[in-house]
PDB file of C-alpha atoms in Angstrom:
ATOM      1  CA  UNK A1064     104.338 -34.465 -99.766  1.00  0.00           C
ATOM      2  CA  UNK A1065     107.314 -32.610 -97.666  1.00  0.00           C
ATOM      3  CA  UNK A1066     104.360 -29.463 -97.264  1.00  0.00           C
ATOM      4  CA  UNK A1067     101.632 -31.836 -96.135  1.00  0.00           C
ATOM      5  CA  UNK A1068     103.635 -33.688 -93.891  1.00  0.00           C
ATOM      6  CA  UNK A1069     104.587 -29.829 -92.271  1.00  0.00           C
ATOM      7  CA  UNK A1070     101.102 -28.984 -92.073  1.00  0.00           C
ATOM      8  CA  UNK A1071     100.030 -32.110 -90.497  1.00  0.00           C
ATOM      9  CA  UNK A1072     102.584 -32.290 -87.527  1.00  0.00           C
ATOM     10  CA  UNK A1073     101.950 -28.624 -86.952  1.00  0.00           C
ATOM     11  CA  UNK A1074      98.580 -29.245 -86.863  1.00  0.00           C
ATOM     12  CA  UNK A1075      98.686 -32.231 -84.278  1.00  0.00           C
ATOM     13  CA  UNK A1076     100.850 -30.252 -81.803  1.00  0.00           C
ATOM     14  CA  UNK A1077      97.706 -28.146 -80.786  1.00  0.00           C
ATOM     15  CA  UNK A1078      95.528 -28.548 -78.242  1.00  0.00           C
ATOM     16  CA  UNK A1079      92.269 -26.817 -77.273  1.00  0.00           C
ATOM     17  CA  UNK A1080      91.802 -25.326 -73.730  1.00  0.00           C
ATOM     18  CA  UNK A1081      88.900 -25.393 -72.514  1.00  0.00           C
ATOM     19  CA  UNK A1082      88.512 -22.960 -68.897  1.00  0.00           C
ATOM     20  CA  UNK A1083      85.452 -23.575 -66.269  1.00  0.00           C
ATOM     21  CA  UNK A1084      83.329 -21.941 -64.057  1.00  0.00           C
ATOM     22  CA  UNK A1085      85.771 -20.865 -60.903  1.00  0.00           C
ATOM     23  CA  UNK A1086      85.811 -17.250 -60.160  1.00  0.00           C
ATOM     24  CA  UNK A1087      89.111 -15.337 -59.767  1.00  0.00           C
ATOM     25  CA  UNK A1088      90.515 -19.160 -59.235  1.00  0.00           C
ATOM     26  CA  UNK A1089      90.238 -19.290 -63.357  1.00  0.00           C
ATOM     27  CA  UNK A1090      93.523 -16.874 -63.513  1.00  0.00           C
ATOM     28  CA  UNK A1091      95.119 -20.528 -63.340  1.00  0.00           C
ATOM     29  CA  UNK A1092      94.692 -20.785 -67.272  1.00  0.00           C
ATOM     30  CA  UNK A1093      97.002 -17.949 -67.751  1.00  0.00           C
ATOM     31  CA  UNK A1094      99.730 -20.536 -66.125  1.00  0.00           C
ATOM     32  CA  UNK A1095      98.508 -23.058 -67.759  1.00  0.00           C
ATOM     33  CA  UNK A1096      98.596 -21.116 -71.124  1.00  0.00           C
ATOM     34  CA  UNK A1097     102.005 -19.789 -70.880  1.00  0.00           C
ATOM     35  CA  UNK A1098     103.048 -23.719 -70.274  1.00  0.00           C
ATOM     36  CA  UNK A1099     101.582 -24.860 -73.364  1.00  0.00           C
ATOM     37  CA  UNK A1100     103.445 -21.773 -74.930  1.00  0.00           C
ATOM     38  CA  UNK A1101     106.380 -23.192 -73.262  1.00  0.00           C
ATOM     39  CA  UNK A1102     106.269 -25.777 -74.512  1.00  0.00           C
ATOM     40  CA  UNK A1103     105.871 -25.342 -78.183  1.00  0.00           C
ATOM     41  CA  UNK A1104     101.984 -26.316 -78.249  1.00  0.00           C
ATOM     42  CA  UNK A1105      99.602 -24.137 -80.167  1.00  0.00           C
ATOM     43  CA  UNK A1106      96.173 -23.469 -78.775  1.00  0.00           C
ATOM     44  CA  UNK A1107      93.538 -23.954 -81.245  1.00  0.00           C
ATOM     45  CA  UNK A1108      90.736 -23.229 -79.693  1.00  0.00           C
ATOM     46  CA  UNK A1109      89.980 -21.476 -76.660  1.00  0.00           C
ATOM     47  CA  UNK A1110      86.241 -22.219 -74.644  1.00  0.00           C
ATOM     48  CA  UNK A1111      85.265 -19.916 -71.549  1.00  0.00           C
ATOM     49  CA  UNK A1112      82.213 -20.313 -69.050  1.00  0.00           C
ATOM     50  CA  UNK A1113      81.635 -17.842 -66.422  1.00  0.00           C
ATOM     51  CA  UNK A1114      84.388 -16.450 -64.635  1.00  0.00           C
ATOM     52  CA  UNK A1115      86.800 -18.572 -67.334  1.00  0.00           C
ATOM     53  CA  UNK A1116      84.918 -16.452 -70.414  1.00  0.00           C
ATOM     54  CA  UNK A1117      87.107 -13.680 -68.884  1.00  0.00           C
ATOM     55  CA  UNK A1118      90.429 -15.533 -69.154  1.00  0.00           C
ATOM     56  CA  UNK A1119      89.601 -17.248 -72.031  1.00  0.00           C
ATOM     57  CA  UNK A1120      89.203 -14.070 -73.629  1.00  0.00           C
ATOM     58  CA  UNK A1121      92.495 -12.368 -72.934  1.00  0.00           C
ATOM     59  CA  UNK A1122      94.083 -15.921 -73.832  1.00  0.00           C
ATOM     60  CA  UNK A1123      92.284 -15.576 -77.058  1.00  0.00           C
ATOM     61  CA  UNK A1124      93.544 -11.590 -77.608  1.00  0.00           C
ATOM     62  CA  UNK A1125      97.275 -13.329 -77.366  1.00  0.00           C
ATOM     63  CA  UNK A1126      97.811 -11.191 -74.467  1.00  0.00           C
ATOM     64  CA  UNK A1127     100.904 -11.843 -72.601  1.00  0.00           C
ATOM     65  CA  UNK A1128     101.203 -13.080 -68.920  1.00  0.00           C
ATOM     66  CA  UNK A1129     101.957  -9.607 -67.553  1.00  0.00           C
ATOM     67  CA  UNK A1130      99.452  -7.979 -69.464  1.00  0.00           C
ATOM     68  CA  UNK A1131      96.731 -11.009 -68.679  1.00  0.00           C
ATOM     69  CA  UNK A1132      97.319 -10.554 -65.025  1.00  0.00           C
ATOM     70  CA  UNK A1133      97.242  -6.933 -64.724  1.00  0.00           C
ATOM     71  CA  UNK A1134      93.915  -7.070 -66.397  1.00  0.00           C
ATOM     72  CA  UNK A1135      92.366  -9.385 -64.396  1.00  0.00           C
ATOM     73  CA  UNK A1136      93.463  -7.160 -61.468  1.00  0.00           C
ATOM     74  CA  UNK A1137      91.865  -4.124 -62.580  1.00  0.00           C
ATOM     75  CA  UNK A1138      88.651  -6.337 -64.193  1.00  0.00           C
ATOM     76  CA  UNK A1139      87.812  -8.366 -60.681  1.00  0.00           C
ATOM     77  CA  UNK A1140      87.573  -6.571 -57.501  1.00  0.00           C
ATOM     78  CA  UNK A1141      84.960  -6.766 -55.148  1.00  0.00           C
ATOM     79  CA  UNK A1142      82.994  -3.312 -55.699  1.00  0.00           C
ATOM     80  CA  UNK A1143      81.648  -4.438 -59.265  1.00  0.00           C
ATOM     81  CA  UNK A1144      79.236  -5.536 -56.812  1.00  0.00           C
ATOM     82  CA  UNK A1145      78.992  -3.399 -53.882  1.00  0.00           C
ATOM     83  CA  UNK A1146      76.113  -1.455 -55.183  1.00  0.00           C
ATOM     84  CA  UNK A1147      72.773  -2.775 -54.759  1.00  0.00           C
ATOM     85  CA  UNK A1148      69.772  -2.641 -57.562  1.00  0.00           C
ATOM     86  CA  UNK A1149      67.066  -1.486 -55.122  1.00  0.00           C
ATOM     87  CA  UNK A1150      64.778  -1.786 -58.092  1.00  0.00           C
ATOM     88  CA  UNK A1151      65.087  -5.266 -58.488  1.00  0.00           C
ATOM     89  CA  UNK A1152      64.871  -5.801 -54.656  1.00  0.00           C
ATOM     90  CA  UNK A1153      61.719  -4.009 -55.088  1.00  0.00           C
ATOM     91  CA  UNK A1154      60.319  -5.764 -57.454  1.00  0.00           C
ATOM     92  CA  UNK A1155      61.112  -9.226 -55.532  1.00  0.00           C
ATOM     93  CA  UNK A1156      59.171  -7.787 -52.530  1.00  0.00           C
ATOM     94  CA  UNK A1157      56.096  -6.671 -54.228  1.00  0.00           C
ATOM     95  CA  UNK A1158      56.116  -7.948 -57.858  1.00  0.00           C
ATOM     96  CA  UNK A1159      52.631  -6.815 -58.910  1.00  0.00           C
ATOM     97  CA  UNK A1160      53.379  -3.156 -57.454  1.00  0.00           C
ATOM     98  CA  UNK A1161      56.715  -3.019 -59.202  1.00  0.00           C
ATOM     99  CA  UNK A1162      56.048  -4.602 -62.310  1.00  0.00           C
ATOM    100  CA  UNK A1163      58.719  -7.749 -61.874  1.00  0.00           C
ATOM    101  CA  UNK A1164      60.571  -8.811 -65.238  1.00  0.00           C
ATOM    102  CA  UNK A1165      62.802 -11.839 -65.411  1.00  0.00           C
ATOM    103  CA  UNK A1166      65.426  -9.669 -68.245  1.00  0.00           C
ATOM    104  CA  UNK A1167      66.169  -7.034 -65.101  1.00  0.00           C
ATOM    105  CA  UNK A1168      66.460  -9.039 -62.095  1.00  0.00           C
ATOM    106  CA  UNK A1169      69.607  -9.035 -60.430  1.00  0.00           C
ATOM    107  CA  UNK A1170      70.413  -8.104 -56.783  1.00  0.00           C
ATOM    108  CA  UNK A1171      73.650  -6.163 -57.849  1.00  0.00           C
ATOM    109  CA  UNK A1172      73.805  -3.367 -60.177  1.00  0.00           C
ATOM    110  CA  UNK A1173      75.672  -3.855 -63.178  1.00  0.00           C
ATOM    111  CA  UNK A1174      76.986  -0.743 -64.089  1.00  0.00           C
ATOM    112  CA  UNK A1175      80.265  -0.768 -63.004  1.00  0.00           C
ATOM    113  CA  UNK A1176      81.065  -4.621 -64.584  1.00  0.00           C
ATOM    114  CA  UNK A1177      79.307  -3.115 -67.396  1.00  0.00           C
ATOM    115  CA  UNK A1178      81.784  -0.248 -67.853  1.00  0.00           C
ATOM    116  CA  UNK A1179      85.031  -2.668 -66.882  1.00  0.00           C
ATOM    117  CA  UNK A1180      84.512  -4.713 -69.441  1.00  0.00           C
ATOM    118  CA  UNK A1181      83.823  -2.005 -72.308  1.00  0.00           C
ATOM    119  CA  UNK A1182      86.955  -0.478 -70.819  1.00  0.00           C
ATOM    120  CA  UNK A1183      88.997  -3.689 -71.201  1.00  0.00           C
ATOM    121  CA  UNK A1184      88.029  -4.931 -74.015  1.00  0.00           C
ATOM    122  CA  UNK A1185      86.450  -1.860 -76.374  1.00  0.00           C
ATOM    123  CA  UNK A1186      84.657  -2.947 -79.588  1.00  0.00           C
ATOM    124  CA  UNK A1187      86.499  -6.177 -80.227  1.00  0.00           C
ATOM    125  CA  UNK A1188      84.636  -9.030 -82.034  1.00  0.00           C
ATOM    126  CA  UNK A1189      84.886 -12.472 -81.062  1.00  0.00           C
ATOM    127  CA  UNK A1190      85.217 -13.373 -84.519  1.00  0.00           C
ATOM    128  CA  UNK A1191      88.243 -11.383 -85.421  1.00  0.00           C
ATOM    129  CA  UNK A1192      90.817 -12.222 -82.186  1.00  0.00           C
ATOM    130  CA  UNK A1193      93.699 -14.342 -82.700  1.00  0.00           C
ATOM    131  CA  UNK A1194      92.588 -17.630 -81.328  1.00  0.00           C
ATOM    132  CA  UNK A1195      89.044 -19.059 -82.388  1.00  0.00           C
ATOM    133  CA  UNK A1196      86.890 -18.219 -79.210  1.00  0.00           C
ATOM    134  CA  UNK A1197      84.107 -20.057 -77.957  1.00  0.00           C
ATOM    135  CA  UNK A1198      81.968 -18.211 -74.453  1.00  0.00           C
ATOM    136  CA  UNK A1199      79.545 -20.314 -73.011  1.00  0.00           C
ATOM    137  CA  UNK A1200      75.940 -18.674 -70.915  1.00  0.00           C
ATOM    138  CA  UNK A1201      72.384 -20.605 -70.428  1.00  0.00           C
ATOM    139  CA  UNK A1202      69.315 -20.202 -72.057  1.00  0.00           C
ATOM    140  CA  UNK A1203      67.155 -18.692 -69.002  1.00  0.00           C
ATOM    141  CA  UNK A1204      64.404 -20.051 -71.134  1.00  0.00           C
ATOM    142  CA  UNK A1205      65.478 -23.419 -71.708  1.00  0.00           C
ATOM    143  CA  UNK A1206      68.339 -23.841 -69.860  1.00  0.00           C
ATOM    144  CA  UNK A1207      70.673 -25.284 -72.868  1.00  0.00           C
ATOM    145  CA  UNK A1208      73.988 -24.211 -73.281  1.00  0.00           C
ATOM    146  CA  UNK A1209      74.759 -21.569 -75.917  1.00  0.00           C
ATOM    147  CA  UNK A1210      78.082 -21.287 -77.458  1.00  0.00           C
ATOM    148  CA  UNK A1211      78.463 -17.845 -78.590  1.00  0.00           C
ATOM    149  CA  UNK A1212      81.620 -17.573 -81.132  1.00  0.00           C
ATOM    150  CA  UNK A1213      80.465 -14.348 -83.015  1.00  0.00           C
ATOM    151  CA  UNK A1214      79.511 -11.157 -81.577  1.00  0.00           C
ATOM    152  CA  UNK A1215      80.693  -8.365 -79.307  1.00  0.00           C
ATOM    153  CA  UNK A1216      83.235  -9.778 -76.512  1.00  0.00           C
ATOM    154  CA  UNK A1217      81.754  -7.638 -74.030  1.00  0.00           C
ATOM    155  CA  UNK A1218      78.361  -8.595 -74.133  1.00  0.00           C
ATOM    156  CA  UNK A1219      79.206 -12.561 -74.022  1.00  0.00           C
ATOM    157  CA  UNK A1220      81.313 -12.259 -71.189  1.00  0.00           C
ATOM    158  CA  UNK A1221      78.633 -10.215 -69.347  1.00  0.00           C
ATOM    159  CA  UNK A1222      76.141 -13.176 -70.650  1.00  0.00           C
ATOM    160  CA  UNK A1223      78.309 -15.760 -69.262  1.00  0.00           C
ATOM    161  CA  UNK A1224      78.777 -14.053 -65.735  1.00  0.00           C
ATOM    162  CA  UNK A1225      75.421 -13.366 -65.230  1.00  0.00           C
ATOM    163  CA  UNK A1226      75.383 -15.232 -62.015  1.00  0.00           C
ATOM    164  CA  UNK A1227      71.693 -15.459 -60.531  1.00  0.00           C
ATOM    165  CA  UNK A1228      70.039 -13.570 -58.131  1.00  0.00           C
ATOM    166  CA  UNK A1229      73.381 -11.215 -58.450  1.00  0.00           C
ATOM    167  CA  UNK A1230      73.568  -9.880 -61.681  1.00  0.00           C
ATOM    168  CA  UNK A1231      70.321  -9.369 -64.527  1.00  0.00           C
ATOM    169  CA  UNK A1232      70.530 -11.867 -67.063  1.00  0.00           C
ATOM    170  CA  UNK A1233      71.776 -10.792 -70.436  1.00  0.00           C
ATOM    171  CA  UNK A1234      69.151 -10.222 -73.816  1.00  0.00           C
ATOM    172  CA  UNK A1235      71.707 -11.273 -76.617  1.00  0.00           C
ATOM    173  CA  UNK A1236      70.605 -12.638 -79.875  1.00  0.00           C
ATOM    174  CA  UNK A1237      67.087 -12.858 -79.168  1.00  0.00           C
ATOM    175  CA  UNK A1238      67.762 -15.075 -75.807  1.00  0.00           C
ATOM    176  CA  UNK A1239      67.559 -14.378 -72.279  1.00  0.00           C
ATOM    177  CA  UNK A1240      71.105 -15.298 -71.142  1.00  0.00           C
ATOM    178  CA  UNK A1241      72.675 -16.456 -67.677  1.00  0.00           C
ATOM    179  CA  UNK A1242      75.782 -17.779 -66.260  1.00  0.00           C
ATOM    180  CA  UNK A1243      77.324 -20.393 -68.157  1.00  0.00           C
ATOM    181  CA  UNK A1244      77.897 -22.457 -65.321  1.00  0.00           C
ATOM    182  CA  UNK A1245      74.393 -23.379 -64.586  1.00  0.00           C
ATOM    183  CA  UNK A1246      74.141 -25.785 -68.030  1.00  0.00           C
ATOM    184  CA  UNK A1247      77.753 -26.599 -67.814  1.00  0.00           C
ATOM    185  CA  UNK A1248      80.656 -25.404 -65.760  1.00  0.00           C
ATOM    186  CA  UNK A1249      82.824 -27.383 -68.173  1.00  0.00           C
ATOM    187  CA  UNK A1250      82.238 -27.108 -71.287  1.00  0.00           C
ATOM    188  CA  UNK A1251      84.872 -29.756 -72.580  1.00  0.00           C
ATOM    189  CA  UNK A1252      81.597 -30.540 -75.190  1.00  0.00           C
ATOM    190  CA  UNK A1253      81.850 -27.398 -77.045  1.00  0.00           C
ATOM    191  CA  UNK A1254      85.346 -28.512 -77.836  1.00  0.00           C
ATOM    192  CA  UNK A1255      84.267 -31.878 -79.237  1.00  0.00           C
ATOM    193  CA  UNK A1256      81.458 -30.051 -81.262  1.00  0.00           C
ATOM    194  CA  UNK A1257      84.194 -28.228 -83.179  1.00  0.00           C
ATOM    195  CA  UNK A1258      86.615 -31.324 -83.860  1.00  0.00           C
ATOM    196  CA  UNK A1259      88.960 -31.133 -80.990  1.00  0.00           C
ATOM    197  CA  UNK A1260      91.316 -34.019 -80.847  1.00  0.00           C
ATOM    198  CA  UNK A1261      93.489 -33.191 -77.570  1.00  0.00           C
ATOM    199  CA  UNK A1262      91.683 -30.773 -74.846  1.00  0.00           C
ATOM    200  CA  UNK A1263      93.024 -29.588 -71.998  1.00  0.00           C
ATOM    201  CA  UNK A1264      90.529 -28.726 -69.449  1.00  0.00           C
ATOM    202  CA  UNK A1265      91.109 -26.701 -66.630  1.00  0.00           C
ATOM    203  CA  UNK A1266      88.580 -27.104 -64.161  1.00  0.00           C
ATOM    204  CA  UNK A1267      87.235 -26.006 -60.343  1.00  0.00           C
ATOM    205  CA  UNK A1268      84.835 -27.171 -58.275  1.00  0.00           C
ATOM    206  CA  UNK A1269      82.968 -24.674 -56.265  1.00  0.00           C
ATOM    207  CA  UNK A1270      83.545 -23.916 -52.994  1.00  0.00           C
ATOM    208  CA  UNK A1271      81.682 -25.162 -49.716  1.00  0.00           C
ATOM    209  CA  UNK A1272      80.692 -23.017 -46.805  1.00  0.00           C
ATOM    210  CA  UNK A1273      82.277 -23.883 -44.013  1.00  0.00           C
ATOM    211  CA  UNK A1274      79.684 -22.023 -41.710  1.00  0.00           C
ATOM    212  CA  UNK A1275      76.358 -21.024 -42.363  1.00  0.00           C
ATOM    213  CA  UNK A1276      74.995 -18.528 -40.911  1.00  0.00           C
ATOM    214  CA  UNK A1277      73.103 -16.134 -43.576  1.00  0.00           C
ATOM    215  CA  UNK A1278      70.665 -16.889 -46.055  1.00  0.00           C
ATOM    216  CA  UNK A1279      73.050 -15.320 -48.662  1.00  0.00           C
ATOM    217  CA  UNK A1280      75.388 -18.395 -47.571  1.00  0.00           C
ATOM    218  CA  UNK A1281      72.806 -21.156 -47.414  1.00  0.00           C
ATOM    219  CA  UNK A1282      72.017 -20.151 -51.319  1.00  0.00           C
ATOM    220  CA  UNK A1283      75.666 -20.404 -51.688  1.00  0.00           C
ATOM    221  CA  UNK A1284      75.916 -23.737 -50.219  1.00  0.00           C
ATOM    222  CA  UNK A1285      72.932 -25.065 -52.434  1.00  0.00           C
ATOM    223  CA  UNK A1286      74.555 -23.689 -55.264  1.00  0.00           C
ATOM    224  CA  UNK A1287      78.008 -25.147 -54.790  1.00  0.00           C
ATOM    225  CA  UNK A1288      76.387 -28.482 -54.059  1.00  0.00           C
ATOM    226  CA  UNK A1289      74.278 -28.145 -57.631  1.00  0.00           C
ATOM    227  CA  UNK A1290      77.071 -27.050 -59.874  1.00  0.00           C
ATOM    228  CA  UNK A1291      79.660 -29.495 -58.254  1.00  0.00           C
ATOM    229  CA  UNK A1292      77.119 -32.544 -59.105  1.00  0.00           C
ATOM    230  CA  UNK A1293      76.836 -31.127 -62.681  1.00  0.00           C
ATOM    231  CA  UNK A1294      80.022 -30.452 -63.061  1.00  0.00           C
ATOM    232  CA  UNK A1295      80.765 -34.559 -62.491  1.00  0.00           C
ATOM    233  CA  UNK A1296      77.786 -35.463 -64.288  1.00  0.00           C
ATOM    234  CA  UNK A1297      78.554 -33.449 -67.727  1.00  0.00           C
ATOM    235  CA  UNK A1298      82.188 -34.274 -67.426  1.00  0.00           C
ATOM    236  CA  UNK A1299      81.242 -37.985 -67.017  1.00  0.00           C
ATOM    237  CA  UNK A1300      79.033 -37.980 -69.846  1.00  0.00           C
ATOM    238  CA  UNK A1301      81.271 -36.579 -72.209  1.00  0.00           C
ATOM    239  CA  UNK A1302      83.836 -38.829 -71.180  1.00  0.00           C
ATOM    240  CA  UNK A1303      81.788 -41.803 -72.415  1.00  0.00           C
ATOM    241  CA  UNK A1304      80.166 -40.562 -75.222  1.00  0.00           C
ATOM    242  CA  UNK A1305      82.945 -38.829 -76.696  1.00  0.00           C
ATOM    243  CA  UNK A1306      86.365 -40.364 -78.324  1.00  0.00           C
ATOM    244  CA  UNK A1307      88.495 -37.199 -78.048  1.00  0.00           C
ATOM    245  CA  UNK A1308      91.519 -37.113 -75.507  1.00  0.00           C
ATOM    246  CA  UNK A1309      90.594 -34.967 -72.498  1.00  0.00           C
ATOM    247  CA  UNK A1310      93.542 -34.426 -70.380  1.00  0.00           C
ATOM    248  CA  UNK A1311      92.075 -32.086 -66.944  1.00  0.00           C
ATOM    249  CA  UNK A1312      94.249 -29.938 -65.036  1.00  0.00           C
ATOM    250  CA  UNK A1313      92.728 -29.466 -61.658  1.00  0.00           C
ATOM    251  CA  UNK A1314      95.414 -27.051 -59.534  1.00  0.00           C
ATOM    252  CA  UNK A1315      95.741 -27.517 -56.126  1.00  0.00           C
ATOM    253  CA  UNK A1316      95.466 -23.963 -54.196  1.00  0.00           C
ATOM    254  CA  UNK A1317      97.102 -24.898 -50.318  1.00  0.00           C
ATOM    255  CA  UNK A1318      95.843 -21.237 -49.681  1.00  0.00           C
ATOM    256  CA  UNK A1319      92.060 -20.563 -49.108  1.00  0.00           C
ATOM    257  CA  UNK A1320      90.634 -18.390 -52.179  1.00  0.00           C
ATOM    258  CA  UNK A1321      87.905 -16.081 -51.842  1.00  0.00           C
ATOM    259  CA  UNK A1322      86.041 -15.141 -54.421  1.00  0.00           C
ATOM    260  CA  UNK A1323      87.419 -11.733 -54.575  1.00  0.00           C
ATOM    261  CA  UNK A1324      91.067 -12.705 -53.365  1.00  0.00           C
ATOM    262  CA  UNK A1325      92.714 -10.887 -56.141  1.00  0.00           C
ATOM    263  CA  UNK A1326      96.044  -9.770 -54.357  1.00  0.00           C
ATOM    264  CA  UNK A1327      96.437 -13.930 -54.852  1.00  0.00           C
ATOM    265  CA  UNK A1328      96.668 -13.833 -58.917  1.00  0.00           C
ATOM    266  CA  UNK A1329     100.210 -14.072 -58.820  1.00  0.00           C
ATOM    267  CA  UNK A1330      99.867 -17.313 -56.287  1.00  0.00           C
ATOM    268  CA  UNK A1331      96.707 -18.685 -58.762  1.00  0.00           C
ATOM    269  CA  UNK A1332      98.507 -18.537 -61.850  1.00  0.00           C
ATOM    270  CA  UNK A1333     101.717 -20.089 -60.435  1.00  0.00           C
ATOM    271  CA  UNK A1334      99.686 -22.415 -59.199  1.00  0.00           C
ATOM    272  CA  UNK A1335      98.314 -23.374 -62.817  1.00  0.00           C
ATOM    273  CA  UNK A1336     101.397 -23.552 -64.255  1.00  0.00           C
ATOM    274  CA  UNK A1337     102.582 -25.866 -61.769  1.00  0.00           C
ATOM    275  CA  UNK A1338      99.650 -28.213 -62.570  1.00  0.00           C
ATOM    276  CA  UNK A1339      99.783 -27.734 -66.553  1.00  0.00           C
ATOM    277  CA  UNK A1340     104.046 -28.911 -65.525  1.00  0.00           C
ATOM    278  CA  UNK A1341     102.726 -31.832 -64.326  1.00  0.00           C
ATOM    279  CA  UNK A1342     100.692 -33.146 -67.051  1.00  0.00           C
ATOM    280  CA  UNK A1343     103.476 -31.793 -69.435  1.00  0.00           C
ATOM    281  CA  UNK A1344     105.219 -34.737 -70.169  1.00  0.00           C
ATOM    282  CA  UNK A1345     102.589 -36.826 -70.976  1.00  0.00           C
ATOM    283  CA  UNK A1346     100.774 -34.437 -73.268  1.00  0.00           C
ATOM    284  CA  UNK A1347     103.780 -34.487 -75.328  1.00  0.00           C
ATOM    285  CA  UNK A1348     103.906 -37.966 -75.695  1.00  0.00           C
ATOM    286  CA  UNK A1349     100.271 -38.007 -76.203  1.00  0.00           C
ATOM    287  CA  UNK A1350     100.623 -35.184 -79.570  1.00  0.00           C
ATOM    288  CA  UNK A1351     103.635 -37.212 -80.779  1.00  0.00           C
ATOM    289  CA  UNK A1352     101.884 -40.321 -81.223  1.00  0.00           C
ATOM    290  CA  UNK A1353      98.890 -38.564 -82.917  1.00  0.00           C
ATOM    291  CA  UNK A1354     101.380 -36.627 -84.894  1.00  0.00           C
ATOM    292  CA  UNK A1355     103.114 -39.650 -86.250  1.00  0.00           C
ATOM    293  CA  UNK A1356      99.502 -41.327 -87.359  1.00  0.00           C
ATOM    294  CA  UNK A1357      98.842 -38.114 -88.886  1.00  0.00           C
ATOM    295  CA  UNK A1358     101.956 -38.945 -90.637  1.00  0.00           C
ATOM    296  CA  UNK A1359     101.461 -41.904 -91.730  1.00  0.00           C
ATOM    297  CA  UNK A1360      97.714 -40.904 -92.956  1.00  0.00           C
ATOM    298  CA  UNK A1361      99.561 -38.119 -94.987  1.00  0.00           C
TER     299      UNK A1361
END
């Protein structure tokens, strides 16, 4: 009785964490990890779309803060997309000349994200890291969400930040993969799928231009204004559909964040941590309470 009472409070004080689309804003789960670790609260699960597959991933690894940050660092800078894929430009000029296919159109070669990531992250296997890993993309096809938890970590994370028009879309599995964000840029339902009873969900809406003056930024702008409504509609839904306890940590960023700002990783993760202190308190009230009708089930 003494054993399953052991197993079933450590099992309550765990929470999954659950990272969403947000570029290099997404380094905020490393400060919001290393609270939780604080803490004394296991992650038991750890879900990643787009540029939060990254951070997911190095949560996942049990990589420390140092480590996470100097990663992310050498992983995110702005030339992995400074070279353009002519081809492809080509091919969206004059598509019958060129031969245009859907699995090799992006703006931006690949090459060098390509090689950072194999760098990073070698041969590892979703399946074996520490932490059960979940990285979210979209069936181009389709356009349902596909949890990927098996499988080469560099080719998911490349699936899941295959952001259109920029970068090709990603053949994986017999799919035709992009960006996670566009089925879900919160995936708190993946969570749910796989029994979560507490999820923390760190979350970012995207970004509006303030001026518009380039086609590049109108897309943006359209973009930002599609994901953000998804992004309230899926997080709604699952809200009301769902029973498990979502708990969101939204941090607040008083400085402007580009999407390549990555001198500010040492502000973004403080500035996760500071939101994860906030909800601290509660979420420990929150796993004692489910601990203690564990308890009692026991």
């Amino acid at each position: 009785m003494g054993t399953n009472l052991a197993k079933s409070t450590s099992a309550q004080s765990s929470v999954s964490l659950v990272i969403g689309s947000g570029s290099v804003k997404c380094a905020a789960a490393i400060g919001v990890a290393s609270v939780l670790r604080e803490a004394g609260i296991r992650i038991e699960r750890v879900v990643g779309c787009s540029g939060g597959a990254l951070f997911a991933t190095l949560i996942a690894m049990g990589h420390d803060d140092a480590t996470a940050r100097d990663m992310t660092l050498r992983l995110w800078t702005q030339d992995i997309t400074a070279r353009r894929n002519n081809r492809a430009l080509l091919s969206a000029l004059a598509p019958k000349l060129m031969g245009f296919k859907a699995s090799r159109f992006g703006l931006r070669d690949d090459s060098l994200i390509n090689h950072r990531l194999q760098e990073a992250f070698g041969d590892a296997r979703i399946e074996e890291l520490q932490v059960p890993l979940h990285i979210t993309a979209t069936n181009f096809m389709d356009g349902e969400l596909v949890d990927l938890s098996r499988g080469p970590v560099t080719s998911a994370i490349r699936a899941s930040l295959a952001i259109p028009f920029a970068f090709a879309p990603v053949e994986l599995d017999g799919q035709l993969l992009v960006d996670g964000y566009v089925s879900d840029p919160l995936p708190i339902s993946v969570a749910i799928k796989h029994g979560a009873r507490v999820i923390v969900a760190v979350g970012f809406e995207s970004p509006m231009m303030e001026q518009i003056g380039s086609a590049g930024r109108f897309a943006m702008q359209l973009s930002s204004i599609m994901s953000n409504n998804l992004l309230r509609a899926r997080y709604a839904f699952n809200s009301v559909a769902h029973h498990a306890e979502v708990i969101t940590i939204i941090p607040e960023f008083k400085k402007r964040i580009r999407l390549f700002d990555t001198d500010k990783v040492p502000y973004i993760i403080d500035a996760g941590a500071q939101a994860a202190r906030e909800q601290i308190d509660y979420l420990r009230r929150l796993l004692d309470v489910d601990g203690a009708a564990g308890a009692r089930v026991q």
